[in-house]
Amino acid sequence: MEIKRIVLAFICSLLLGCNKSETSTQKEINQFIDNKKLDHVSIQKLNNSEYYIFSSPYIYIYQSSSDYIKSTGLIKEEVVIGGLKKGSIGLIINNVKVLRDAKTYTVKIDGKTREYDYGGEKYLIIKDYRIWNPTAQLKITFLNDENQKIFESDY
């Protein structure tokens, strides 16, 4: 019976510690946003230790207040493309036609195209292991439900 209590107490403390870490990270991100005086911010989780912080025309890849990458996005037809990292790139989509009509998007790298569903997200992280920093050399195309091109950009 005593062993069960010890195990239960250990599990509870472990769970509370994980929750505290998440809260601590959120506090640090909020403090980073305040320190950088960022407006109109969206925070998207890339993985367990990295976040995309979108604040047009900047896209940050954040690990900590001292370990982050800031990029000024390429703006084309009200779509900001930036935040390039091996395996991912960020987009801020302000193009009303893309937001309203796009159903899929394609990513073309090295002559090979992959298609993904698009749900009208304003802030989008494209994850594809073929994306490589510092020169991704990719083409992003948004298509409507009739496979007509709405937006296309080389990066």
PDB file of C-alpha atoms in Angstrom:
ATOM      1  CA  MET A   1       0.000   0.000   0.000  1.00  0.00           C
ATOM      2  CA  GLU A   2       2.852   2.403   0.880  1.00  0.00           C
ATOM      3  CA  ILE A   3       4.550   1.737  -2.463  1.00  0.00           C
ATOM      4  CA  LYS A   4       1.342   2.636  -4.322  1.00  0.00           C
ATOM      5  CA  ARG A   5       1.206   5.970  -2.484  1.00  0.00           C
ATOM      6  CA  ILE A   6       4.822   6.727  -3.314  1.00  0.00           C
ATOM      7  CA  VAL A   7       4.280   5.862  -6.984  1.00  0.00           C
ATOM      8  CA  LEU A   8       1.081   7.939  -7.092  1.00  0.00           C
ATOM      9  CA  ALA A   9       2.825  10.917  -5.448  1.00  0.00           C
ATOM     10  CA  PHE A  10       5.704  10.628  -7.943  1.00  0.00           C
ATOM     11  CA  ILE A  11       3.336  10.570 -10.932  1.00  0.00           C
ATOM     12  CA  CYS A  12       1.406  13.574  -9.603  1.00  0.00           C
ATOM     13  CA  SER A  13       4.587  15.585  -9.064  1.00  0.00           C
ATOM     14  CA  LEU A  14       5.796  14.640 -12.535  1.00  0.00           C
ATOM     15  CA  LEU A  15       2.525  15.784 -14.104  1.00  0.00           C
ATOM     16  CA  LEU A  16       2.545  19.041 -12.147  1.00  0.00           C
ATOM     17  CA  GLY A  17       6.147  19.648 -13.191  1.00  0.00           C
ATOM     18  CA  CYS A  18       5.269  19.199 -16.874  1.00  0.00           C
ATOM     19  CA  ASN A  19       2.340  21.588 -16.559  1.00  0.00           C
ATOM     20  CA  LYS A  20       4.526  24.140 -14.765  1.00  0.00           C
ATOM     21  CA  SER A  21       7.094  23.951 -17.587  1.00  0.00           C
ATOM     22  CA  GLU A  22       4.406  24.680 -20.182  1.00  0.00           C
ATOM     23  CA  THR A  23       3.153  27.658 -18.160  1.00  0.00           C
ATOM     24  CA  SER A  24       6.717  28.888 -17.720  1.00  0.00           C
ATOM     25  CA  THR A  25       7.296  28.675 -21.482  1.00  0.00           C
ATOM     26  CA  GLN A  26       4.094  30.618 -22.171  1.00  0.00           C
ATOM     27  CA  LYS A  27       5.189  33.296 -19.675  1.00  0.00           C
ATOM     28  CA  GLU A  28       8.585  33.540 -21.384  1.00  0.00           C
ATOM     29  CA  ILE A  29       6.974  33.841 -24.819  1.00  0.00           C
ATOM     30  CA  ASN A  30       4.626  36.570 -23.560  1.00  0.00           C
ATOM     31  CA  GLN A  31       7.565  38.433 -22.045  1.00  0.00           C
ATOM     32  CA  PHE A  32       9.491  38.084 -25.339  1.00  0.00           C
ATOM     33  CA  ILE A  33       6.499  39.527 -27.249  1.00  0.00           C
ATOM     34  CA  ASP A  34       6.272  42.434 -24.798  1.00  0.00           C
ATOM     35  CA  ASN A  35      10.028  43.112 -24.953  1.00  0.00           C
ATOM     36  CA  LYS A  36       9.998  43.139 -28.769  1.00  0.00           C
ATOM     37  CA  LYS A  37       6.830  45.292 -28.769  1.00  0.00           C
ATOM     38  CA  LEU A  38       5.103  42.967 -31.235  1.00  0.00           C
ATOM     39  CA  ASP A  39       1.549  43.662 -32.379  1.00  0.00           C
ATOM     40  CA  HIS A  40      -1.085  41.379 -33.928  1.00  0.00           C
ATOM     41  CA  VAL A  41       0.737  38.261 -32.781  1.00  0.00           C
ATOM     42  CA  SER A  42      -0.061  34.619 -33.411  1.00  0.00           C
ATOM     43  CA  ILE A  43       1.895  31.855 -31.671  1.00  0.00           C
ATOM     44  CA  GLN A  44       2.028  28.454 -33.350  1.00  0.00           C
ATOM     45  CA  LYS A  45       3.820  25.468 -31.858  1.00  0.00           C
ATOM     46  CA  LEU A  46       6.332  23.877 -34.237  1.00  0.00           C
ATOM     47  CA  ASN A  47       7.430  21.071 -31.898  1.00  0.00           C
ATOM     48  CA  ASN A  48       8.022  20.518 -28.182  1.00  0.00           C
ATOM     49  CA  SER A  49      10.687  23.203 -27.895  1.00  0.00           C
ATOM     50  CA  GLU A  50      10.118  25.620 -30.802  1.00  0.00           C
ATOM     51  CA  TYR A  51       7.388  28.061 -31.707  1.00  0.00           C
ATOM     52  CA  TYR A  52       6.602  30.272 -34.664  1.00  0.00           C
ATOM     53  CA  ILE A  53       5.679  33.795 -33.566  1.00  0.00           C
ATOM     54  CA  PHE A  54       3.973  35.716 -36.370  1.00  0.00           C
ATOM     55  CA  SER A  55       3.884  39.534 -36.285  1.00  0.00           C
ATOM     56  CA  SER A  56       3.774  40.915 -39.818  1.00  0.00           C
ATOM     57  CA  PRO A  57       6.130  41.506 -41.555  1.00  0.00           C
ATOM     58  CA  TYR A  58       8.295  39.520 -39.132  1.00  0.00           C
ATOM     59  CA  ILE A  59       8.247  35.823 -38.463  1.00  0.00           C
ATOM     60  CA  TYR A  60      10.211  34.519 -35.485  1.00  0.00           C
ATOM     61  CA  ILE A  61      11.267  30.976 -34.723  1.00  0.00           C
ATOM     62  CA  TYR A  62      11.488  30.975 -30.945  1.00  0.00           C
ATOM     63  CA  GLN A  63      13.232  28.556 -28.588  1.00  0.00           C
ATOM     64  CA  SER A  64      14.046  31.002 -25.801  1.00  0.00           C
ATOM     65  CA  SER A  65      14.506  34.743 -25.295  1.00  0.00           C
ATOM     66  CA  SER A  66      18.172  34.351 -26.222  1.00  0.00           C
ATOM     67  CA  ASP A  67      17.715  31.669 -28.888  1.00  0.00           C
ATOM     68  CA  TYR A  68      15.447  32.807 -31.689  1.00  0.00           C
ATOM     69  CA  ILE A  69      15.580  33.577 -35.394  1.00  0.00           C
ATOM     70  CA  LYS A  70      13.921  36.715 -36.742  1.00  0.00           C
ATOM     71  CA  SER A  71      13.179  37.031 -40.415  1.00  0.00           C
ATOM     72  CA  THR A  72      11.613  39.791 -42.429  1.00  0.00           C
ATOM     73  CA  GLY A  73       9.224  37.972 -44.679  1.00  0.00           C
ATOM     74  CA  LEU A  74       9.011  38.276 -48.414  1.00  0.00           C
ATOM     75  CA  ILE A  75       5.662  39.962 -49.111  1.00  0.00           C
ATOM     76  CA  LYS A  76       3.896  39.118 -52.345  1.00  0.00           C
ATOM     77  CA  GLU A  77       0.218  39.766 -53.048  1.00  0.00           C
ATOM     78  CA  GLU A  78      -0.543  40.092 -49.327  1.00  0.00           C
ATOM     79  CA  VAL A  79       1.146  36.829 -48.384  1.00  0.00           C
ATOM     80  CA  VAL A  80       4.193  37.051 -46.101  1.00  0.00           C
ATOM     81  CA  ILE A  81       6.642  34.150 -46.490  1.00  0.00           C
ATOM     82  CA  GLY A  82       9.509  33.762 -44.023  1.00  0.00           C
ATOM     83  CA  GLY A  83      10.691  32.097 -40.858  1.00  0.00           C
ATOM     84  CA  LEU A  84      12.726  29.580 -42.805  1.00  0.00           C
ATOM     85  CA  LYS A  85      14.097  26.658 -40.823  1.00  0.00           C
ATOM     86  CA  LYS A  86      15.226  23.241 -41.905  1.00  0.00           C
ATOM     87  CA  GLY A  87      12.010  21.346 -42.479  1.00  0.00           C
ATOM     88  CA  SER A  88       9.589  24.281 -42.189  1.00  0.00           C
ATOM     89  CA  ILE A  89       8.630  27.751 -43.365  1.00  0.00           C
ATOM     90  CA  GLY A  90       5.984  30.176 -42.097  1.00  0.00           C
ATOM     91  CA  LEU A  91       3.314  32.164 -43.941  1.00  0.00           C
ATOM     92  CA  ILE A  92       1.062  35.028 -42.899  1.00  0.00           C
ATOM     93  CA  ILE A  93      -1.843  35.060 -45.312  1.00  0.00           C
ATOM     94  CA  ASN A  94      -3.684  38.360 -45.678  1.00  0.00           C
ATOM     95  CA  ASN A  95      -4.782  37.695 -49.262  1.00  0.00           C
ATOM     96  CA  VAL A  96      -8.587  37.540 -49.040  1.00  0.00           C
ATOM     97  CA  LYS A  97      -8.899  35.393 -52.161  1.00  0.00           C
ATOM     98  CA  VAL A  98      -6.525  32.770 -50.746  1.00  0.00           C
ATOM     99  CA  LEU A  99      -8.215  32.817 -47.333  1.00  0.00           C
ATOM    100  CA  ARG A 100     -11.676  32.499 -48.847  1.00  0.00           C
ATOM    101  CA  ASP A 101     -11.212  30.283 -51.929  1.00  0.00           C
ATOM    102  CA  ALA A 102      -8.095  28.113 -51.516  1.00  0.00           C
ATOM    103  CA  LYS A 103      -8.727  24.446 -50.731  1.00  0.00           C
ATOM    104  CA  THR A 104      -5.243  23.011 -51.277  1.00  0.00           C
ATOM    105  CA  TYR A 105      -1.677  24.204 -51.616  1.00  0.00           C
ATOM    106  CA  THR A 106       1.306  22.631 -53.297  1.00  0.00           C
ATOM    107  CA  VAL A 107       4.969  22.798 -52.411  1.00  0.00           C
ATOM    108  CA  LYS A 108       7.399  22.179 -55.264  1.00  0.00           C
ATOM    109  CA  ILE A 109      11.026  21.472 -54.379  1.00  0.00           C
ATOM    110  CA  ASP A 110      13.634  20.035 -56.764  1.00  0.00           C
ATOM    111  CA  GLY A 111      10.957  19.470 -59.416  1.00  0.00           C
ATOM    112  CA  LYS A 112       8.802  17.313 -57.114  1.00  0.00           C
ATOM    113  CA  THR A 113       5.386  18.574 -56.016  1.00  0.00           C
ATOM    114  CA  ARG A 114       3.418  17.638 -52.903  1.00  0.00           C
ATOM    115  CA  GLU A 115      -0.162  18.728 -52.263  1.00  0.00           C
ATOM    116  CA  TYR A 116      -1.702  19.535 -48.880  1.00  0.00           C
ATOM    117  CA  ASP A 117      -5.215  20.451 -47.728  1.00  0.00           C
ATOM    118  CA  TYR A 118      -5.776  24.076 -46.771  1.00  0.00           C
ATOM    119  CA  GLY A 119      -8.414  25.110 -44.246  1.00  0.00           C
ATOM    120  CA  GLY A 120      -8.275  28.903 -44.538  1.00  0.00           C
ATOM    121  CA  GLU A 121      -5.599  29.493 -41.893  1.00  0.00           C
ATOM    122  CA  LYS A 122      -4.191  33.023 -41.703  1.00  0.00           C
ATOM    123  CA  TYR A 123      -0.982  31.750 -40.073  1.00  0.00           C
ATOM    124  CA  LEU A 124       0.415  28.642 -41.694  1.00  0.00           C
ATOM    125  CA  ILE A 125       3.496  26.549 -41.015  1.00  0.00           C
ATOM    126  CA  ILE A 126       4.463  24.374 -43.938  1.00  0.00           C
ATOM    127  CA  LYS A 127       6.342  21.331 -42.693  1.00  0.00           C
ATOM    128  CA  ASP A 128       8.286  19.389 -45.295  1.00  0.00           C
ATOM    129  CA  TYR A 129      11.617  17.697 -44.620  1.00  0.00           C
ATOM    130  CA  ARG A 130      12.819  18.861 -48.068  1.00  0.00           C
ATOM    131  CA  ILE A 131      12.808  22.529 -46.972  1.00  0.00           C
ATOM    132  CA  TRP A 132      16.379  23.481 -46.230  1.00  0.00           C
ATOM    133  CA  ASN A 133      17.922  26.635 -44.796  1.00  0.00           C
ATOM    134  CA  PRO A 134      19.404  29.036 -45.997  1.00  0.00           C
ATOM    135  CA  THR A 135      18.113  28.607 -49.564  1.00  0.00           C
ATOM    136  CA  ALA A 136      14.910  26.651 -49.711  1.00  0.00           C
ATOM    137  CA  GLN A 137      14.285  27.193 -53.433  1.00  0.00           C
ATOM    138  CA  LEU A 138      10.667  26.220 -53.307  1.00  0.00           C
ATOM    139  CA  LYS A 139       7.453  27.182 -55.053  1.00  0.00           C
ATOM    140  CA  ILE A 140       4.209  27.514 -53.116  1.00  0.00           C
ATOM    141  CA  THR A 141       0.908  27.486 -54.997  1.00  0.00           C
ATOM    142  CA  PHE A 142      -2.610  27.829 -53.577  1.00  0.00           C
ATOM    143  CA  LEU A 143      -5.442  26.261 -55.582  1.00  0.00           C
ATOM    144  CA  ASN A 144      -9.228  26.492 -55.398  1.00  0.00           C
ATOM    145  CA  ASP A 145     -11.604  23.509 -55.434  1.00  0.00           C
ATOM    146  CA  GLU A 146     -11.432  23.432 -59.249  1.00  0.00           C
ATOM    147  CA  ASN A 147      -7.611  23.210 -59.133  1.00  0.00           C
ATOM    148  CA  GLN A 148      -7.256  26.753 -60.471  1.00  0.00           C
ATOM    149  CA  LYS A 149      -4.242  28.722 -59.290  1.00  0.00           C
ATOM    150  CA  ILE A 150      -5.112  31.538 -56.883  1.00  0.00           C
ATOM    151  CA  PHE A 151      -1.615  32.445 -55.693  1.00  0.00           C
ATOM    152  CA  GLU A 152       1.917  31.332 -56.528  1.00  0.00           C
ATOM    153  CA  SER A 153       5.297  32.396 -55.247  1.00  0.00           C
ATOM    154  CA  ASP A 154       8.879  31.244 -55.554  1.00  0.00           C
ATOM    155  CA  TYR A 155      11.003  31.480 -52.472  1.00  0.00           C
TER     156      TYR A 155
END
